[in-house]
PDB file of C-alpha atoms in Angstrom:
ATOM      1  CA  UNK O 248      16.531 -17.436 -14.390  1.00  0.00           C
ATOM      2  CA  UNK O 249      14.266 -17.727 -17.888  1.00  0.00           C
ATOM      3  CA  UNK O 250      12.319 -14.271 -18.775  1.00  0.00           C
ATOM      4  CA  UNK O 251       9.077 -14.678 -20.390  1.00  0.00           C
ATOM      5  CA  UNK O 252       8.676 -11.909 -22.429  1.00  0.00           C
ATOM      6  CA  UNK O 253       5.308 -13.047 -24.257  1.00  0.00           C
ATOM      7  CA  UNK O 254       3.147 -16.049 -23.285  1.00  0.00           C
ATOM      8  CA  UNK O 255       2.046 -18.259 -20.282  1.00  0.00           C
ATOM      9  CA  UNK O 256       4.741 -18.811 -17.995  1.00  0.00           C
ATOM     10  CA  UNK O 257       3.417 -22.309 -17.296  1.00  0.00           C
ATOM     11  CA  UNK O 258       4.064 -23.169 -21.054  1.00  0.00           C
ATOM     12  CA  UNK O 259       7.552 -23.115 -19.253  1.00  0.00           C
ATOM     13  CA  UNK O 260       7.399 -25.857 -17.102  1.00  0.00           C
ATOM     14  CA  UNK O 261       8.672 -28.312 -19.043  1.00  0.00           C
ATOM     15  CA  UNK O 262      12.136 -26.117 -19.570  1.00  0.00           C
ATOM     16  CA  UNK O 263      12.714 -25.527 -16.087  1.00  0.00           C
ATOM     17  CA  UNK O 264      11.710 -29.723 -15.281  1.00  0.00           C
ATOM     18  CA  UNK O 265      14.618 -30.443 -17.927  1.00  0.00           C
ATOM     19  CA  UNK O 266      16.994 -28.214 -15.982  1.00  0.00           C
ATOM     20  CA  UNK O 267      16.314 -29.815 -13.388  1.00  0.00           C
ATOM     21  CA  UNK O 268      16.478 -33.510 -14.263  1.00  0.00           C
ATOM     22  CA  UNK O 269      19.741 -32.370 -16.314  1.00  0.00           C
ATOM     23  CA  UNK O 270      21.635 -30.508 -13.012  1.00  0.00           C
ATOM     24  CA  UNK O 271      23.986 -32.606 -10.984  1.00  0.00           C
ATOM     25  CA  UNK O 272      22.044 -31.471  -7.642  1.00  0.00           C
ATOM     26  CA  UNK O 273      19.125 -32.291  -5.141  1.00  0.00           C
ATOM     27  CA  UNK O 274      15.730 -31.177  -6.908  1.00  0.00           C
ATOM     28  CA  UNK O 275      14.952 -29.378  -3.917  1.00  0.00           C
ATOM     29  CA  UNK O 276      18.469 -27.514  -4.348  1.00  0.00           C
ATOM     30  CA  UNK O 277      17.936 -25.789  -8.058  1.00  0.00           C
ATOM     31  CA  UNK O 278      16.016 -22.520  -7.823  1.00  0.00           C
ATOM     32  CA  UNK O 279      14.474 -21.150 -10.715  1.00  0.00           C
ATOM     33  CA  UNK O 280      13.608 -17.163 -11.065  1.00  0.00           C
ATOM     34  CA  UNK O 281      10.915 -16.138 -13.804  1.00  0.00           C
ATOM     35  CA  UNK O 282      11.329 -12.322 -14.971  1.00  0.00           C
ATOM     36  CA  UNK O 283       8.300 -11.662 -17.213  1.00  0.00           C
ATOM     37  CA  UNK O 284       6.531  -8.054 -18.079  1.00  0.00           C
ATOM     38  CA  UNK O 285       4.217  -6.267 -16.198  1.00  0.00           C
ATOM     39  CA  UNK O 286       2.808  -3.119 -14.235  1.00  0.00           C
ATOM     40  CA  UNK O 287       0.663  -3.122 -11.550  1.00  0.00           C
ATOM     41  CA  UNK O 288      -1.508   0.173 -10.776  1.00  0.00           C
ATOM     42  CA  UNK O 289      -3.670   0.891  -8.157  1.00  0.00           C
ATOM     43  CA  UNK O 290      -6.601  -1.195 -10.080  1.00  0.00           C
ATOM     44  CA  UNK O 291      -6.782  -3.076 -13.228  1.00  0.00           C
ATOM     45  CA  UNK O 292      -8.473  -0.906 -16.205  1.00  0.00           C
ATOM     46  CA  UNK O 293      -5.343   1.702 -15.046  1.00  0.00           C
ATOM     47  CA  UNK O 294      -2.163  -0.545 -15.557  1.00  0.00           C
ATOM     48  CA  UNK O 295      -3.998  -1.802 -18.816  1.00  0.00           C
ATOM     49  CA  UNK O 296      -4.740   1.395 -20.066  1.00  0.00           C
ATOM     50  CA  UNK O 297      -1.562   2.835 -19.136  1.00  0.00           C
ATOM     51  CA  UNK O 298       0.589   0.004 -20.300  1.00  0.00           C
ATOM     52  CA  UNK O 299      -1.077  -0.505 -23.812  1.00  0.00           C
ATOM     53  CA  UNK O 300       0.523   2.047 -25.501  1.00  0.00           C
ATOM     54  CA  UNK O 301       4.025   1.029 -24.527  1.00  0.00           C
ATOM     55  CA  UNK O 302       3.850  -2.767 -25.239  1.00  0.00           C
ATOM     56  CA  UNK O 303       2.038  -1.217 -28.810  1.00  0.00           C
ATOM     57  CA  UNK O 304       5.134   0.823 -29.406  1.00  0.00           C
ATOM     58  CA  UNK O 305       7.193  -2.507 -28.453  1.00  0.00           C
ATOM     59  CA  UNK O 306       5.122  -5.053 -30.902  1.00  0.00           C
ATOM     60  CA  UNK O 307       5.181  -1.990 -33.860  1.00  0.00           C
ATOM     61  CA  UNK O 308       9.220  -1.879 -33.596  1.00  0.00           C
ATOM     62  CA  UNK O 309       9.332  -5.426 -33.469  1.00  0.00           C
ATOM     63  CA  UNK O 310       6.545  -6.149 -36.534  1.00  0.00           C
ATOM     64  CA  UNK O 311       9.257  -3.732 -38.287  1.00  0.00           C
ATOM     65  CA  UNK O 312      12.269  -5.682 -38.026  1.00  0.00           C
ATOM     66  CA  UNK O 313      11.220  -8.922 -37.951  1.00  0.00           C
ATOM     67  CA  UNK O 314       8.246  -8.746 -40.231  1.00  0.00           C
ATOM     68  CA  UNK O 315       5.879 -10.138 -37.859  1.00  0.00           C
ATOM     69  CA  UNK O 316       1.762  -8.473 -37.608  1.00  0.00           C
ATOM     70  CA  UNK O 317       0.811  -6.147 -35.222  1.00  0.00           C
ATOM     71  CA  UNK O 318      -1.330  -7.821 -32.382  1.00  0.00           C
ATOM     72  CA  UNK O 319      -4.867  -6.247 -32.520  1.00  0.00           C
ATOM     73  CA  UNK O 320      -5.702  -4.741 -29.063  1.00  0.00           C
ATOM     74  CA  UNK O 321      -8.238  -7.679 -28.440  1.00  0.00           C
ATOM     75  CA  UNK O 322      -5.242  -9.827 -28.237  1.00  0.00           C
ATOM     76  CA  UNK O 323      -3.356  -7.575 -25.994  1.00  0.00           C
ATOM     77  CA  UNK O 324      -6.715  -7.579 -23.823  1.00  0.00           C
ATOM     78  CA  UNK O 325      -6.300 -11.607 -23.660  1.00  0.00           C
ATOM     79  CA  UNK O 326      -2.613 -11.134 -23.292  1.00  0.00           C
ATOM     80  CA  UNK O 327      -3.581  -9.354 -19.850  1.00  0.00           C
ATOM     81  CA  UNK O 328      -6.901 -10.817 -18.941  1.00  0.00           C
ATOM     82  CA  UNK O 329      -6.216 -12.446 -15.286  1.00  0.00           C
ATOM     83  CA  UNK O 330      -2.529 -10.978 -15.810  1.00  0.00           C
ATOM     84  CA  UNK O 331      -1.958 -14.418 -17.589  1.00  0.00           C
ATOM     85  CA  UNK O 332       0.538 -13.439 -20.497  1.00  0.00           C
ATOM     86  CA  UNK O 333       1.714  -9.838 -19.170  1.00  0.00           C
ATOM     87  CA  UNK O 334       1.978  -9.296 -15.557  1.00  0.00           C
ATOM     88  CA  UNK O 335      -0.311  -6.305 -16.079  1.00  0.00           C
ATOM     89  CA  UNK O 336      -3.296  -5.346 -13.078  1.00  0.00           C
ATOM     90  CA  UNK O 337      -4.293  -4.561  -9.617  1.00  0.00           C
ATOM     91  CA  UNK O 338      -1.781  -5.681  -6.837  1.00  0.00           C
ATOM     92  CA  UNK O 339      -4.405  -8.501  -5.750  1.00  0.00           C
ATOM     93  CA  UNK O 340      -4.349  -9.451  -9.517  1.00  0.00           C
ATOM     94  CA  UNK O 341      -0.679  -9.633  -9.898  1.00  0.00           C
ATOM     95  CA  UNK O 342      -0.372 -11.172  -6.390  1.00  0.00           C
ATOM     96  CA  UNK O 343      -2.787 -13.687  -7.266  1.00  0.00           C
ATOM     97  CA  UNK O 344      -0.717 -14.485 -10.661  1.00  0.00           C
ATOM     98  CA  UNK O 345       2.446 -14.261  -9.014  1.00  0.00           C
ATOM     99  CA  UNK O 346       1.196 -16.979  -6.137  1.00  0.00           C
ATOM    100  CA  UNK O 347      -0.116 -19.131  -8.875  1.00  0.00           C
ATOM    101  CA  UNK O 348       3.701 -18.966 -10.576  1.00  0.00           C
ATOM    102  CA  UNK O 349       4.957 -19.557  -7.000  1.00  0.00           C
ATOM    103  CA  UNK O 350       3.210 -22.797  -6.859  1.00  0.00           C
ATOM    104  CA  UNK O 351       4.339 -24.318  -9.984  1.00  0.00           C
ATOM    105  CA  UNK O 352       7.586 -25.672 -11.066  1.00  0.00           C
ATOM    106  CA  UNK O 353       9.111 -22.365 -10.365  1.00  0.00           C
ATOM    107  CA  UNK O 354       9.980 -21.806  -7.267  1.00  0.00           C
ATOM    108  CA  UNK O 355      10.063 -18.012  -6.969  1.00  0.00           C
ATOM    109  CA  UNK O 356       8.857 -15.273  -9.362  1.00  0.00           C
ATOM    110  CA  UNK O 357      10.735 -11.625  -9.853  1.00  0.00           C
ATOM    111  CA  UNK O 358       9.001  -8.331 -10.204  1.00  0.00           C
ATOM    112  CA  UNK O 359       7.222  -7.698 -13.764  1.00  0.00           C
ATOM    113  CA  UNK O 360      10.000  -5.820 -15.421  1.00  0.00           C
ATOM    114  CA  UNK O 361       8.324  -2.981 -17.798  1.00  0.00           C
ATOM    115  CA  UNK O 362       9.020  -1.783 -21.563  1.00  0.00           C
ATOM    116  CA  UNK O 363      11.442   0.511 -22.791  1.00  0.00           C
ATOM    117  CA  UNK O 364      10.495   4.142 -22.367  1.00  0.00           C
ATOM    118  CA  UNK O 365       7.275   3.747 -20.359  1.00  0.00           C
ATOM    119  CA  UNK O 366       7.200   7.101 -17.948  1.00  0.00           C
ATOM    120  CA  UNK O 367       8.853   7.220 -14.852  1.00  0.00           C
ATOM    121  CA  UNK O 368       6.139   7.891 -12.649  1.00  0.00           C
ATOM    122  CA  UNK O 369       4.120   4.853 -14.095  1.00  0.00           C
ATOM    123  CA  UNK O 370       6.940   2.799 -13.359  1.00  0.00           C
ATOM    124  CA  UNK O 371       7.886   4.365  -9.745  1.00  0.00           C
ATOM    125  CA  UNK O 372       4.134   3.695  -8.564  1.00  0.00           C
ATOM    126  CA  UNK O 373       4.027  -0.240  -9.906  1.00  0.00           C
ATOM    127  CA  UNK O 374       7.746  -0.586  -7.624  1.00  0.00           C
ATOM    128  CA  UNK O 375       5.686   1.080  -4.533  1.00  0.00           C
ATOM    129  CA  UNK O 376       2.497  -1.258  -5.433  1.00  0.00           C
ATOM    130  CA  UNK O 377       4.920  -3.885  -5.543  1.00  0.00           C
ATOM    131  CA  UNK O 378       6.535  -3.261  -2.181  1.00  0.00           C
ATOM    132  CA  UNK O 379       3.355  -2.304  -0.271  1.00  0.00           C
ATOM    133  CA  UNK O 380       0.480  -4.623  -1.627  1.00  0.00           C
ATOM    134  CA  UNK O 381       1.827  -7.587  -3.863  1.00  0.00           C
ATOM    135  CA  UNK O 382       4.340  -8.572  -1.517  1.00  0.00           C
ATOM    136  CA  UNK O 383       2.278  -8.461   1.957  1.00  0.00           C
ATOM    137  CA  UNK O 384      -0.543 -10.524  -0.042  1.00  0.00           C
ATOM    138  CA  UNK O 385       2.446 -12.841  -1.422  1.00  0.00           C
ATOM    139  CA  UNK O 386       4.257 -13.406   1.693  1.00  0.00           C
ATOM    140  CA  UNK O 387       0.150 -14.169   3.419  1.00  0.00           C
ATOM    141  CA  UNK O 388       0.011 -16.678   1.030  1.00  0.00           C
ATOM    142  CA  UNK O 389       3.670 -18.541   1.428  1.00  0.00           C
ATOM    143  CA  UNK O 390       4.355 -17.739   5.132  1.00  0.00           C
ATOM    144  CA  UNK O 391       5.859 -21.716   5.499  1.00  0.00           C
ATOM    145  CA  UNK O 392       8.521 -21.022   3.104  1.00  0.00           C
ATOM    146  CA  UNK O 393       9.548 -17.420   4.358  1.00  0.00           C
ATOM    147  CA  UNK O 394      10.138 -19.035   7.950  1.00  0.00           C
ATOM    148  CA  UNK O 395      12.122 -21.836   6.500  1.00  0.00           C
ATOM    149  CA  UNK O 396      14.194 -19.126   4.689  1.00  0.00           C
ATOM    150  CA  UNK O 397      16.422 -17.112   7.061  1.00  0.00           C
ATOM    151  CA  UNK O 398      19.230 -14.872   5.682  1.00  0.00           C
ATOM    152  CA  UNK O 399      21.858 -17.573   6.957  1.00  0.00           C
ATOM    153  CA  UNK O 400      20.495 -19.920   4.395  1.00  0.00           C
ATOM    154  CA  UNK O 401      18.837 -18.036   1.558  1.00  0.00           C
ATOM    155  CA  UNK O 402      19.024 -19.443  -1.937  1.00  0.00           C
ATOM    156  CA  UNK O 403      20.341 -15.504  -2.944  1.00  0.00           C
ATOM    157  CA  UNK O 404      23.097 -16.074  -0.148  1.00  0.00           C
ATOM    158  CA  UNK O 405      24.354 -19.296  -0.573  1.00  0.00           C
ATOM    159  CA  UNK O 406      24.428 -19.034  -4.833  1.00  0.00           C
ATOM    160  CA  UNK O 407      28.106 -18.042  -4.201  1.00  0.00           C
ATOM    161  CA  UNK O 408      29.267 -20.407  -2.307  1.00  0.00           C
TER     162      UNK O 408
END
């Protein structure tokens, strides 16, 4: 698993083709998880609005102690145009970011984790979002691989072995 906790995650190809060609395994065998930042609310304006001033508070503390500028909020508006950077939107924006993850060098993509100390309820509606609309329009789009994938041989399952 690689997080990607600023940036494209495609600018992280190359990493996860260098695991790859560096494992001792099948290609086909080494899964790779992506765990990037996000919300998802019930349309796009809301999780951007809602989300700004907790990645804010994040990039302020940071600027702090490591002496880097603020990002202007018409960066932080790029950042989470198309949900590109930031896994921030709609669920048929994040869906539609997720499936274009899911059909790049890594295989499978894990729910936007959020920022420190964003409010509970923000973050309890994204999970239900999550559950009820990302993952139905997901699963529409890769419904080949979930019937190749049966608890018996899921990648999860078998890691231990």
């Amino acid at each position: 698993m690689y997080a990607v906790i600023g940036g494209r995650p495609e600018r992280f190809a190359p990493l996860v083709d260098l695991y790859r060609q560096a494992g001792d395994h099948r290609h086909e065998d080494l899964h790779v998880t992506m765990s990037a930042i996000g919300l998802i609310a019930p349309n796009s304006q809301d999780a951007k609005e809602t989300f700004y001033p907790y990645w804010l508070e994040t990039m302020k503390y940071g600027a702090r102690a490591r002496g880097w500028a603020i990002p202007s909020r018409a960066e932080y508006d790029e950042y989470t145009r198309g949900a590109r950077s930031f896994f921030v939107g709609s669920p048929q924006e994040v869906a539609d970011r997720l499936i274009t993850v899911g059909n790049s060098p890594v295989r499978a993509a894990r729910a936007p984790d959020g920022l420190v100390r964003r409010a509970l309820t923000d973050v309890m509606h994204a999970i239900e979002l999550l559950g009820t609309e990302v993952l139905s329009l997901i699963r529409k789009e890769f419904t080949e691989v979930q019937a190749t994938i049966s608890p018996r041989n899921s990648p999860r399952r078998n890691a231990h072995r």
